[in-house]
Amino acid sequence: MADGTYSSGSINFSGLGNGTDFNKLIEGLLDVERRRVTRLETWKSSWQQKNDQFSTLNTQMLNLKTTLEDFDTINEFLKKVVTSTDTTRLTATAESHALETNATIEIGQLASNDVHITASGTSSLKTAITSTNTFFKFSYAGEDYTINDIPAGTTLENFVNIINNHPDSRTRIRASTVYDGSVYHLQISGLEQGSKNQVTISDEGDIIFGGSSFRETQNAVNAQIRVNGFPSAGGGWIERPSNSINDVLEGITLNLHDAEPGRTIKLTTTTDTAGIRGTIDKFISSVNEVRALIIKMTKVNDEGEGSILTGNYGVDMIAQKLKNITADMGIGFSVWDPENMTGDRFSALSQLGIMTDAEQGSPTYGLLKIDEELFEKAMAENDPEAIARLFAANNFGESDSPDFTFSSLIDGTTKPGVYKVEIVSDGTKIISATINGEEASIDGWEITGKSGAALGMAVRLDNISAGTHSGTVSIKTGKVGEMIEELKALTKPYSKFTYEGGPLSVLQDNYRDIMNSIDEKIAFETKRISKMETNLKLKFARLDALLGQYERLQGQLGSSIAQLTA
């Protein structure tokens, strides 16, 4: 073939002698077709970018939920601090409901456990302490126990392990050894402190330590304290079987370290106001991290061009839900009535000066900010518990009526909210009761919601006099808990079995389906173009061969004509 090549095994040609380049021509035709693949790849890339942005937002919301879980109860949010004038003898911690007060504590005696040590011993832990099969009997807290089947040849070390692992002794006594420099002595200790937890070695069987060998080196006794001078010196002591006492001063746990009868230690309980402010700042900054990310993802530039998620309904819905939580009144909260002293002193974040910055052009536009003047005014009202409830109430129930008291609820069943309660008594029993107008079940002087949102909520009637007792019971959920529950719903993974999930996971699943469909289109187009390329090469190869034949025929005709005219 003149100025061209062709072979059927691997099509390869460069064109005719007149300079025609069939490879370039084929590539040009294929490039036109490949534009469809490029458009599909670009389309897929936009969906992938959205998916990646969703993943980033989902991660940020999960981080927010984790942060909020650190202070989603009143006890975590409202810190009380207890200082002691003698921390070597007494320290204390306080729950959120502890009163801000001063107290004096006198420690007469520390609680202790019972300890017995043998007077005799062995020169080695490997020394056998019995030559026959034997047993060991003891009593603890007034109950008798027997360890049987102690084999002949049991060493002191083996015996310690038997006691510490036997089901009858391991939760009551602990065996160990005391080495005096030449002899190992057996020590038996009661595991619990307090005078009731006495240990008695009642029968040692055939071990080498007889009953007379065991000496009580420490007696089990109760801790003894006086609080604010009570009881008086002649009236004895308040006694507890532990050096950690949490049921004498409400909300305060006393940790006794050393006793000194006759000396008083002063405890002062205060509210950690700086800690409250620090937690509120953490709440604001953590929420703002999610808000700032959404603003960045949906921002419209100065030329009016939107970001990849501008106008995305899923992101817009999430942004609005989170904004509503910080803007709306708390669930189960009611407006404060100063005249009647009813309602909630703080029922919305705005009352604490926490609001969304709505000033266009502000560097914090769209983010939460705190009005320092309003916040300081709220703090000056000296009701830190009201602030803590607004943020961290967790199924906190209370009644506005002196006649009845909120008793309990079923977590996860009873819904937060405000319930109208009406109880009718004849003076001897409750004869009827309703919650939000629906009949409630009656059990003695307590009623319980039978259906709806009030299901499982129990209210106790305190004023049992005949008549109708009406009022409301509020089940409150603070802003932290409300946001955690919303974040759980928003970040819920999508399930193909239930077809349920959070909005982001649903959108991501839809987008993955779209991208899979695009991949199928790309694969189809790639296969079609590859086949087209093969067909074009075969087609132009045949054309090239045909033109080559015409070229040779033209040459032959030219030679013949030249001979005829010669």
Coordinates of C-alpha atoms in Angstrom, one line a residue:
M1 CA 0.0 0.0 0.0
A2 CA 1.6 3.3 -1.1
D3 CA 2.4 5.6 1.8
G4 CA 0.1 3.6 4.1
T5 CA 0.0 0.3 6.1
Y6 CA -2.9 -2.1 7.1
S7 CA -2.9 -5.4 8.8
S8 CA -6.1 -7.3 10.0
G9 CA -4.6 -8.5 13.2
S10 CA -4.0 -5.1 14.7
I11 CA -5.5 -2.3 12.7
N12 CA -2.8 0.3 12.0
F13 CA -2.8 2.8 9.2
S14 CA -1.6 6.4 8.7
G15 CA -3.5 7.3 5.5
L16 CA -2.9 7.7 1.9
G17 CA -0.1 9.3 0.1
N18 CA -2.1 12.5 -0.2
G19 CA -1.6 13.1 3.5
T20 CA -5.0 11.9 4.9
D21 CA -4.6 10.9 8.6
F22 CA -7.4 8.5 9.4
N23 CA -6.2 8.1 13.1
K24 CA -6.7 11.8 13.7
L25 CA -10.1 11.7 12.0
I26 CA -11.2 8.7 14.2
E27 CA -9.9 10.5 17.3
G28 CA -11.9 13.6 16.4
L29 CA -15.1 11.6 16.0
L30 CA -14.5 9.7 19.3
D31 CA -13.7 13.0 21.2
V32 CA -17.2 14.2 20.3
E33 CA -18.7 11.0 21.7
R34 CA -16.5 11.2 24.9
R35 CA -18.0 14.5 25.8
R36 CA -21.0 12.6 26.9
V37 CA -18.9 10.6 29.3
T38 CA -17.2 13.8 30.5
R39 CA -20.6 15.4 31.2
L40 CA -21.7 12.3 33.1
E41 CA -18.5 12.3 35.1
T42 CA -18.9 16.0 35.9
W43 CA -22.5 15.3 36.9
K44 CA -21.4 12.5 39.2
S45 CA -18.7 14.7 40.7
S46 CA -21.3 17.2 41.8
W47 CA -23.4 14.5 43.6
Q48 CA -20.2 13.2 45.2
Q49 CA -19.3 16.6 46.5
K50 CA -22.8 17.0 48.0
N51 CA -22.4 13.5 49.6
D52 CA -19.0 14.5 51.0
Q53 CA -20.4 17.7 52.4
F54 CA -23.3 15.7 54.0
S55 CA -20.7 13.4 55.6
T56 CA -18.8 16.4 57.0
L57 CA -22.0 17.9 58.4
N58 CA -23.1 14.6 59.9
T59 CA -19.8 14.2 61.6
Q60 CA -20.0 17.7 63.0
M61 CA -23.5 17.1 64.4
L62 CA -22.4 13.9 66.0
N63 CA -19.5 15.8 67.6
L64 CA -22.0 18.4 68.9
K65 CA -24.1 15.6 70.4
T66 CA -21.1 14.1 72.1
T67 CA -20.2 17.5 73.6
L68 CA -23.7 18.1 74.8
E69 CA -23.9 14.7 76.5
D70 CA -21.2 15.9 79.0
F71 CA -23.7 18.3 80.6
D72 CA -27.2 17.0 79.8
T73 CA -28.3 16.6 83.4
I74 CA -28.8 19.2 86.1
N75 CA -26.2 17.6 88.3
E76 CA -23.6 17.9 85.5
F77 CA -24.6 21.4 84.5
L78 CA -25.0 22.9 87.9
K79 CA -21.8 22.4 89.9
K80 CA -21.7 23.0 93.7
V81 CA -18.4 23.3 95.4
V82 CA -17.7 22.3 99.0
T83 CA -14.7 23.7 100.8
S84 CA -13.4 22.3 104.1
T85 CA -11.3 24.0 106.7
D86 CA -9.4 20.7 107.3
T87 CA -9.0 18.6 104.2
T88 CA -6.7 16.1 105.9
R89 CA -9.6 15.0 108.0
L90 CA -12.7 15.8 105.9
T91 CA -13.6 16.5 102.3
A92 CA -17.0 16.6 100.7
T93 CA -18.8 16.8 97.3
A94 CA -22.2 18.2 96.5
E95 CA -25.0 17.4 94.1
S96 CA -26.8 20.2 92.3
H97 CA -29.7 20.3 94.7
A98 CA -27.5 20.8 97.8
L99 CA -28.2 24.0 99.7
E100 CA -25.7 26.8 99.7
T101 CA -24.9 26.7 103.4
N102 CA -22.3 26.4 106.1
A103 CA -22.1 23.3 108.4
T104 CA -19.8 22.1 111.1
I105 CA -18.7 18.5 111.4
E106 CA -17.1 16.7 114.3
I107 CA -15.6 13.3 113.6
G108 CA -15.5 11.1 116.6
Q109 CA -14.5 7.8 114.9
L110 CA -13.7 6.4 111.5
A111 CA -15.5 3.3 110.3
S112 CA -13.3 0.3 110.0
N113 CA -13.5 -3.4 109.0
D114 CA -12.7 -6.4 111.2
V115 CA -9.1 -7.8 110.9
H116 CA -7.6 -10.9 112.5
I117 CA -3.9 -12.0 112.3
T118 CA -2.3 -15.2 113.5
A119 CA 0.3 -15.0 116.2
S120 CA 2.2 -17.9 114.7
G121 CA 3.2 -18.3 111.1
T122 CA 5.4 -20.1 108.6
S123 CA 8.9 -19.5 107.3
S124 CA 7.8 -19.8 103.7
L125 CA 4.6 -19.2 101.7
K126 CA 5.2 -22.7 100.3
T127 CA 5.0 -24.4 103.7
A128 CA 2.1 -26.8 104.1
I129 CA -0.4 -25.8 106.7
T130 CA -2.4 -29.0 106.9
S131 CA -1.4 -32.7 106.6
T132 CA -5.0 -34.0 106.1
N133 CA -8.1 -33.0 104.2
T134 CA -9.8 -30.4 106.2
F135 CA -12.2 -27.4 106.3
F136 CA -12.4 -23.8 107.6
K137 CA -15.4 -22.3 109.3
F138 CA -16.1 -18.6 109.9
S139 CA -19.0 -16.2 110.5
Y140 CA -19.4 -12.8 108.9
A141 CA -22.1 -10.3 109.8
G142 CA -23.8 -12.9 111.9
E143 CA -23.9 -15.6 109.2
D144 CA -22.0 -18.9 109.3
Y145 CA -20.0 -20.2 106.3
T146 CA -17.8 -23.3 105.7
I147 CA -15.1 -23.9 103.2
N148 CA -14.8 -27.7 102.7
D149 CA -12.4 -29.9 100.7
I150 CA -9.2 -28.2 101.7
P151 CA -6.7 -30.9 100.6
A152 CA -3.8 -32.3 102.6
G153 CA -0.6 -30.5 101.7
T154 CA -2.2 -27.1 101.1
T155 CA 0.4 -24.4 101.5
L156 CA -0.1 -21.0 103.1
E157 CA -0.1 -19.5 99.6
N158 CA -2.7 -22.1 98.4
F159 CA -4.9 -21.4 101.4
V160 CA -4.9 -17.6 100.7
N161 CA -6.0 -18.3 97.1
I162 CA -8.7 -20.8 98.2
I163 CA -10.3 -18.2 100.5
N164 CA -10.1 -15.4 98.0
N165 CA -11.7 -17.4 95.3
H166 CA -14.3 -19.6 97.1
P167 CA -17.9 -18.4 96.4
D168 CA -18.8 -18.4 100.1
S169 CA -15.8 -16.3 101.2
R170 CA -14.6 -14.1 98.3
T171 CA -17.4 -11.5 98.7
R172 CA -17.1 -11.5 102.5
I173 CA -13.5 -11.9 103.7
R174 CA -10.1 -11.4 102.2
A175 CA -7.0 -13.5 103.1
S176 CA -3.5 -12.1 102.9
T177 CA -0.1 -12.6 104.6
V178 CA 1.9 -10.3 106.8
Y179 CA 5.7 -10.8 106.8
D180 CA 7.5 -9.7 109.9
G181 CA 11.0 -10.3 108.5
S182 CA 11.2 -14.0 109.4
V183 CA 7.7 -15.4 109.5
Y184 CA 4.6 -15.1 107.3
H185 CA 1.4 -14.6 109.3
L186 CA -2.1 -15.2 108.0
Q187 CA -4.4 -12.2 108.0
I188 CA -8.2 -12.5 107.6
S189 CA -10.1 -9.2 106.9
G190 CA -13.8 -8.5 106.6
L191 CA -14.5 -6.7 103.3
E192 CA -17.1 -4.3 104.7
Q193 CA -16.7 -1.6 107.3
G194 CA -19.2 -1.1 110.1
S195 CA -20.1 -2.7 113.4
K196 CA -22.4 -5.3 111.9
N197 CA -19.7 -6.8 109.8
Q198 CA -17.8 -8.7 112.5
V199 CA -15.6 -11.7 111.5
T200 CA -15.3 -14.7 113.8
I201 CA -13.0 -17.7 113.1
S202 CA -15.2 -20.4 114.5
D203 CA -13.4 -23.6 113.5
E204 CA -10.0 -23.9 111.7
G205 CA -10.2 -27.6 111.1
D206 CA -6.8 -29.1 111.0
I207 CA -4.8 -26.2 109.7
I208 CA -1.8 -25.3 111.9
F209 CA -3.3 -22.0 113.1
G210 CA -5.5 -22.8 116.0
G211 CA -8.3 -20.6 117.3
S212 CA -6.1 -19.1 120.0
S213 CA -3.6 -18.1 117.3
F214 CA -6.0 -15.6 115.6
R215 CA -5.9 -12.2 117.3
E216 CA -8.3 -9.4 116.4
T217 CA -6.0 -6.4 115.5
Q218 CA -8.8 -4.2 114.3
N219 CA -12.5 -4.2 115.3
A220 CA -15.3 -3.4 112.8
V221 CA -16.9 -0.2 114.0
N222 CA -19.2 2.5 112.6
A223 CA -18.1 6.0 111.7
Q224 CA -19.3 8.6 114.3
I225 CA -20.0 12.2 113.5
R226 CA -21.9 15.2 114.8
V227 CA -23.4 17.8 112.5
N228 CA -23.9 21.4 113.6
G229 CA -23.6 20.2 117.2
F230 CA -26.2 17.5 116.8
P231 CA -26.5 15.2 118.7
S232 CA -25.3 17.1 121.8
A233 CA -22.2 15.8 123.6
G234 CA -24.3 13.8 125.9
G235 CA -26.6 12.4 123.2
G236 CA -24.1 10.1 121.4
W237 CA -23.2 10.2 117.7
I238 CA -24.7 9.9 114.2
E239 CA -23.3 6.5 113.1
R240 CA -22.8 5.1 109.6
P241 CA -21.0 1.9 108.5
S242 CA -18.8 3.8 106.0
N243 CA -16.4 6.7 105.9
S244 CA -18.3 8.0 102.8
I245 CA -21.7 9.4 104.1
N246 CA -24.3 10.8 101.7
D247 CA -27.5 10.7 103.7
V248 CA -27.0 13.1 106.6
L249 CA -26.7 16.5 104.8
E250 CA -29.0 16.6 101.7
G251 CA -27.1 16.5 98.5
I252 CA -23.7 16.3 100.2
T253 CA -21.4 13.4 100.5
L254 CA -19.0 13.5 103.4
N255 CA -15.6 11.8 103.0
L256 CA -14.0 11.1 106.4
H257 CA -10.3 10.7 106.5
D258 CA -9.3 11.1 110.2
A259 CA -11.0 11.4 113.5
E260 CA -10.4 14.0 116.2
P261 CA -13.2 14.1 118.8
G262 CA -13.9 17.6 120.2
R263 CA -12.7 19.4 117.1
T264 CA -15.2 20.8 114.5
I265 CA -14.5 21.3 110.8
K266 CA -16.4 23.9 108.8
L267 CA -17.9 23.0 105.4
T268 CA -19.0 25.7 103.0
T269 CA -21.2 24.9 100.0
T270 CA -21.4 27.4 97.2
T271 CA -22.5 27.4 93.5
D272 CA -19.8 27.4 90.9
T273 CA -21.1 30.4 88.9
A274 CA -17.9 30.5 86.8
G275 CA -18.5 26.8 85.9
I276 CA -22.1 27.6 84.8
R277 CA -20.8 30.4 82.5
G278 CA -18.1 28.1 81.1
T279 CA -20.6 25.4 80.3
I280 CA -23.0 27.9 78.6
D281 CA -20.1 29.3 76.6
K282 CA -19.2 25.7 75.6
F283 CA -22.9 25.2 74.5
I284 CA -22.9 28.3 72.4
S285 CA -19.5 27.6 70.7
S286 CA -20.4 24.0 70.0
V287 CA -23.7 24.9 68.4
N288 CA -22.0 27.7 66.4
E289 CA -19.6 25.2 64.9
V290 CA -22.5 23.4 63.2
R291 CA -24.2 26.7 62.3
A292 CA -21.0 28.1 60.8
L293 CA -20.5 24.9 58.7
I294 CA -24.0 25.1 57.3
I295 CA -23.5 28.8 56.5
K296 CA -20.3 28.0 54.6
M297 CA -22.0 25.1 52.7
T298 CA -24.9 27.2 51.6
K299 CA -23.3 30.6 51.2
V300 CA -24.1 32.8 48.1
N301 CA -21.2 35.0 47.0
D302 CA -21.2 38.6 45.9
E303 CA -21.9 37.7 42.3
G304 CA -25.0 35.8 43.4
E305 CA -23.5 32.4 42.8
G306 CA -24.5 29.8 45.3
S307 CA -22.4 27.1 47.0
I308 CA -23.0 23.4 46.1
L309 CA -25.6 23.0 48.9
T310 CA -27.3 26.4 48.5
G311 CA -31.1 25.8 48.6
N312 CA -30.7 22.1 49.5
Y313 CA -33.9 21.2 51.3
G314 CA -32.2 18.7 53.6
V315 CA -29.6 21.2 54.9
D316 CA -32.2 24.0 55.1
M317 CA -34.4 21.7 57.2
I318 CA -31.6 20.8 59.6
A319 CA -30.6 24.4 60.0
Q320 CA -34.2 25.4 60.8
K321 CA -34.7 22.6 63.3
L322 CA -31.6 23.5 65.2
K323 CA -32.5 27.2 65.2
N324 CA -36.0 26.5 66.5
I325 CA -34.6 24.7 69.5
T326 CA -32.5 27.7 70.5
A327 CA -35.3 30.2 69.8
D328 CA -38.4 28.5 71.2
M329 CA -39.6 28.1 74.7
G330 CA -38.4 25.0 76.5
I331 CA -40.6 21.9 76.3
G332 CA -42.7 21.6 79.5
F333 CA -41.7 25.2 80.6
S334 CA -44.2 28.0 81.2
V335 CA -44.0 31.7 81.4
W336 CA -43.1 33.1 84.8
D337 CA -45.8 34.9 86.8
P338 CA -44.0 37.0 89.4
E339 CA -47.3 38.0 91.1
N340 CA -48.4 34.5 91.8
M341 CA -44.8 33.1 91.8
T342 CA -45.7 30.4 89.3
G343 CA -44.2 29.2 86.1
D344 CA -40.5 29.1 85.2
R345 CA -38.2 32.0 85.9
F346 CA -36.3 31.2 82.7
S347 CA -38.2 29.4 79.9
A348 CA -36.2 30.5 76.8
L349 CA -32.6 31.1 76.1
S350 CA -33.3 34.7 75.0
Q351 CA -34.1 35.5 78.7
L352 CA -30.5 34.8 79.4
G353 CA -29.3 37.0 76.5
I354 CA -28.6 34.1 74.2
M355 CA -29.9 34.9 70.7
T356 CA -29.0 34.6 67.0
D357 CA -27.1 37.5 65.6
A358 CA -29.4 38.9 62.9
E359 CA -27.2 41.9 61.9
Q360 CA -26.3 41.7 58.3
G361 CA -22.6 42.0 57.7
S362 CA -21.7 41.1 61.3
P363 CA -18.8 38.6 61.6
T364 CA -21.1 36.4 63.7
Y365 CA -24.2 36.8 61.5
G366 CA -26.4 33.7 61.8
L367 CA -24.5 32.5 64.9
L368 CA -25.5 32.4 68.6
K369 CA -24.2 35.2 70.7
I370 CA -24.7 36.3 74.3
D371 CA -25.8 39.7 75.5
E372 CA -23.6 40.2 78.5
E373 CA -25.9 42.8 80.2
L374 CA -28.9 40.5 80.0
F375 CA -26.9 37.5 81.2
E376 CA -25.5 39.4 84.2
K377 CA -29.0 40.5 85.0
A378 CA -30.3 36.9 84.9
M379 CA -27.4 35.7 87.0
A380 CA -28.1 38.5 89.5
E381 CA -31.6 37.0 90.1
N382 CA -29.6 34.4 92.0
D383 CA -31.6 31.4 90.7
P384 CA -28.9 29.1 89.2
E385 CA -31.2 26.1 89.5
A386 CA -33.7 27.8 87.1
I387 CA -30.9 28.3 84.6
A388 CA -29.7 24.8 85.0
R389 CA -33.3 23.4 84.4
L390 CA -33.6 25.5 81.2
F391 CA -30.4 23.9 79.9
A392 CA -30.3 20.4 81.4
A393 CA -33.7 19.4 82.8
N394 CA -34.1 15.7 82.0
N395 CA -37.7 14.6 82.6
F396 CA -37.8 17.0 85.5
G397 CA -41.3 16.9 86.9
E398 CA -43.0 19.4 89.2
S399 CA -46.5 20.4 90.2
D400 CA -47.8 24.0 90.5
S401 CA -50.4 22.9 93.0
P402 CA -49.8 22.5 96.8
D403 CA -52.4 19.7 96.7
F404 CA -50.5 17.1 94.7
T405 CA -47.0 16.2 93.8
F406 CA -45.3 14.8 90.7
S407 CA -44.3 11.3 91.7
S408 CA -42.7 9.5 88.7
L409 CA -42.8 8.7 85.0
I410 CA -41.7 6.0 82.6
D411 CA -38.6 7.2 80.8
G412 CA -39.0 7.0 77.0
T413 CA -42.8 6.6 77.3
T414 CA -44.1 9.6 79.2
K415 CA -43.6 12.7 77.0
P416 CA -42.4 16.1 78.2
G417 CA -45.0 18.8 78.3
V418 CA -47.5 20.6 80.5
Y419 CA -50.5 18.5 81.8
K420 CA -53.7 19.6 83.4
V421 CA -54.5 17.4 86.4
E422 CA -57.9 17.1 88.2
I423 CA -58.4 14.8 91.2
V424 CA -61.6 14.4 93.1
S425 CA -61.5 13.0 96.7
D426 CA -64.3 12.2 99.1
G427 CA -61.9 12.5 102.0
T428 CA -61.3 8.7 102.3
K429 CA -60.2 7.9 98.8
I430 CA -59.8 9.3 95.3
I431 CA -63.1 8.8 93.5
S432 CA -62.1 10.1 90.0
A433 CA -59.1 11.7 88.3
T434 CA -58.1 13.0 84.8
I435 CA -55.0 14.1 83.1
N436 CA -55.5 16.4 80.2
G437 CA -59.2 15.5 80.3
E438 CA -58.5 11.7 80.0
E439 CA -59.3 9.2 82.7
A440 CA -56.3 8.2 84.9
S441 CA -55.9 5.0 86.8
I442 CA -56.2 5.2 90.6
D443 CA -54.1 3.3 93.2
G444 CA -54.6 4.5 96.8
W445 CA -53.7 8.2 96.8
E446 CA -51.8 8.1 93.6
I447 CA -53.0 8.4 90.0
T448 CA -51.2 7.4 86.8
G449 CA -51.7 8.4 83.1
K450 CA -53.2 5.5 81.1
S451 CA -52.8 6.7 77.6
G452 CA -51.3 9.3 75.2
A453 CA -48.4 11.5 76.1
A454 CA -49.1 11.2 79.8
L455 CA -48.8 7.4 79.8
G456 CA -46.9 6.3 82.9
M457 CA -46.9 9.7 84.6
A458 CA -47.7 9.3 88.3
V459 CA -49.1 12.0 90.6
R460 CA -49.6 11.7 94.4
L461 CA -52.4 13.5 96.1
D462 CA -51.1 15.1 99.3
N463 CA -54.2 17.1 100.4
I464 CA -56.7 14.2 100.9
S465 CA -59.5 16.4 102.0
A466 CA -62.8 16.1 100.2
G467 CA -63.2 18.2 97.1
T468 CA -61.7 18.8 93.6
H469 CA -58.0 19.5 93.4
S470 CA -56.8 21.0 90.1
G471 CA -53.6 22.3 88.7
T472 CA -50.8 21.4 86.3
V473 CA -47.9 19.1 86.3
S474 CA -44.9 19.9 84.0
I475 CA -42.4 17.4 82.6
K476 CA -39.5 19.5 81.5
T477 CA -36.7 18.8 78.9
G478 CA -33.9 21.3 78.8
K479 CA -32.4 22.8 75.7
V480 CA -29.4 20.4 75.8
G481 CA -31.5 17.3 76.0
E482 CA -33.9 18.6 73.4
M483 CA -31.0 19.2 71.0
I484 CA -29.5 15.8 71.7
E485 CA -32.7 14.1 70.8
E486 CA -33.0 16.2 67.6
L487 CA -29.4 15.4 66.7
K488 CA -30.1 11.7 67.2
A489 CA -33.0 11.9 64.8
L490 CA -31.1 14.0 62.2
T491 CA -28.0 11.7 62.2
K492 CA -29.8 8.4 62.4
P493 CA -28.3 6.0 59.8
Y494 CA -30.5 4.9 56.9
S495 CA -31.8 1.3 57.0
K496 CA -32.7 -0.4 53.8
F497 CA -34.8 -2.8 55.9
T498 CA -37.1 -0.2 57.5
Y499 CA -36.5 2.6 54.9
E500 CA -36.0 5.0 57.8
G501 CA -33.2 7.3 58.7
G502 CA -32.2 10.9 59.3
P503 CA -32.5 13.4 56.5
L504 CA -28.8 13.4 55.6
S505 CA -28.6 9.6 55.5
V506 CA -31.7 9.4 53.4
L507 CA -30.3 12.0 50.9
Q508 CA -26.9 10.3 50.9
D509 CA -28.6 7.0 50.1
N510 CA -30.6 8.6 47.3
Y511 CA -27.4 10.3 46.0
R512 CA -25.5 7.0 46.1
D513 CA -28.3 5.5 44.0
I514 CA -28.0 8.4 41.5
M515 CA -24.2 8.0 41.3
N516 CA -24.6 4.2 40.8
S517 CA -27.0 5.0 37.9
I518 CA -24.5 7.5 36.5
D519 CA -21.7 4.8 36.8
E520 CA -23.9 2.5 34.8
K521 CA -24.4 5.1 32.1
I522 CA -20.6 5.8 32.0
A523 CA -19.9 2.1 31.7
F524 CA -22.5 1.8 28.9
E525 CA -21.1 4.9 27.1
T526 CA -17.5 3.7 27.5
K527 CA -18.4 0.3 26.1
R528 CA -20.3 1.9 23.2
I529 CA -17.4 4.3 22.3
S530 CA -14.9 1.4 22.5
K531 CA -17.1 -0.6 20.1
M532 CA -17.5 2.5 17.9
E533 CA -13.7 3.0 17.8
T534 CA -13.3 -0.6 16.6
N535 CA -15.9 -0.2 14.0
L536 CA -14.5 3.1 12.7
K537 CA -11.0 1.6 12.5
L538 CA -12.3 -1.4 10.5
K539 CA -14.4 0.9 8.3
F540 CA -11.6 3.3 7.5
A541 CA -9.2 0.4 7.1
R542 CA -11.4 -1.0 4.4
L543 CA -11.7 2.4 2.8
D544 CA -8.0 2.8 3.0
A545 CA -7.5 -0.6 1.3
L546 CA -10.1 0.3 -1.4
L547 CA -8.5 3.6 -2.1
G548 CA -5.2 1.9 -2.3
Q549 CA -6.6 -0.4 -5.0
Y550 CA -7.9 2.6 -6.9
E551 CA -4.5 4.2 -6.6
R552 CA -2.8 1.2 -8.1
L553 CA -5.4 0.9 -10.8
Q554 CA -4.9 4.6 -11.5
G555 CA -1.2 4.0 -11.8
Q556 CA -1.7 1.1 -14.2
L557 CA -4.1 3.1 -16.3
G558 CA -1.7 6.0 -16.4
S559 CA 1.1 3.7 -17.7
S560 CA -1.1 2.1 -20.3
I561 CA -2.2 5.6 -21.6
A562 CA 1.4 6.7 -21.7
Q563 CA 2.4 3.7 -23.8
L564 CA -0.4 4.3 -26.2
T565 CA 0.6 7.9 -26.7
A566 CA 4.3 7.1 -27.0

